[in-house]
Amino acid sequence: IKAAGDGAYGSVYKARYADGDLVAVKLIRRSVADTAFTIEQAKALQRVDSRYVVKVLEVRKVRDPESDELVEGIVMEWIP
């Protein structure tokens, strides 16, 4: 896992998915005003199939490489 960027909702990391593909993993910050809403929006994006929208592969708890705690994460296709 390697840091790839930082955004309003959380940090983004470049990682390898279980199948070996590169993915982007966005860790949702606890300071986000409405974490539940953000997660629901990500789950809605999982159902979108469009070449104009980044594919959300899954929404699940992931280990934060900085704090080592489990946090909400959004696993998405990696777009270089």
Steps between C-alpha positions, in 0.01 A plus 500: 500500500636841402363850559354640178324819607280680745153641459217662691359166622821313566834369390538292185741209473618290208477130588463151354158338504455132588518409129828691459356802317599851605225687686449834670389478863345812650500504880207701635603748767309489825483879485271484194174658613282211386704183462185287462382714207841475331496121534144479363603711200795268436271196519268665247798553268569125515185452292604750230644353182629784284830568333470857632491398869777333700392146591453443873595137565398484865441699816645342812714542807871529418809543712637855505875468430574807713297423814460122455131530593205371296319779316237524229653464156388523140686268260494631143658419166844656460518760224860608432 
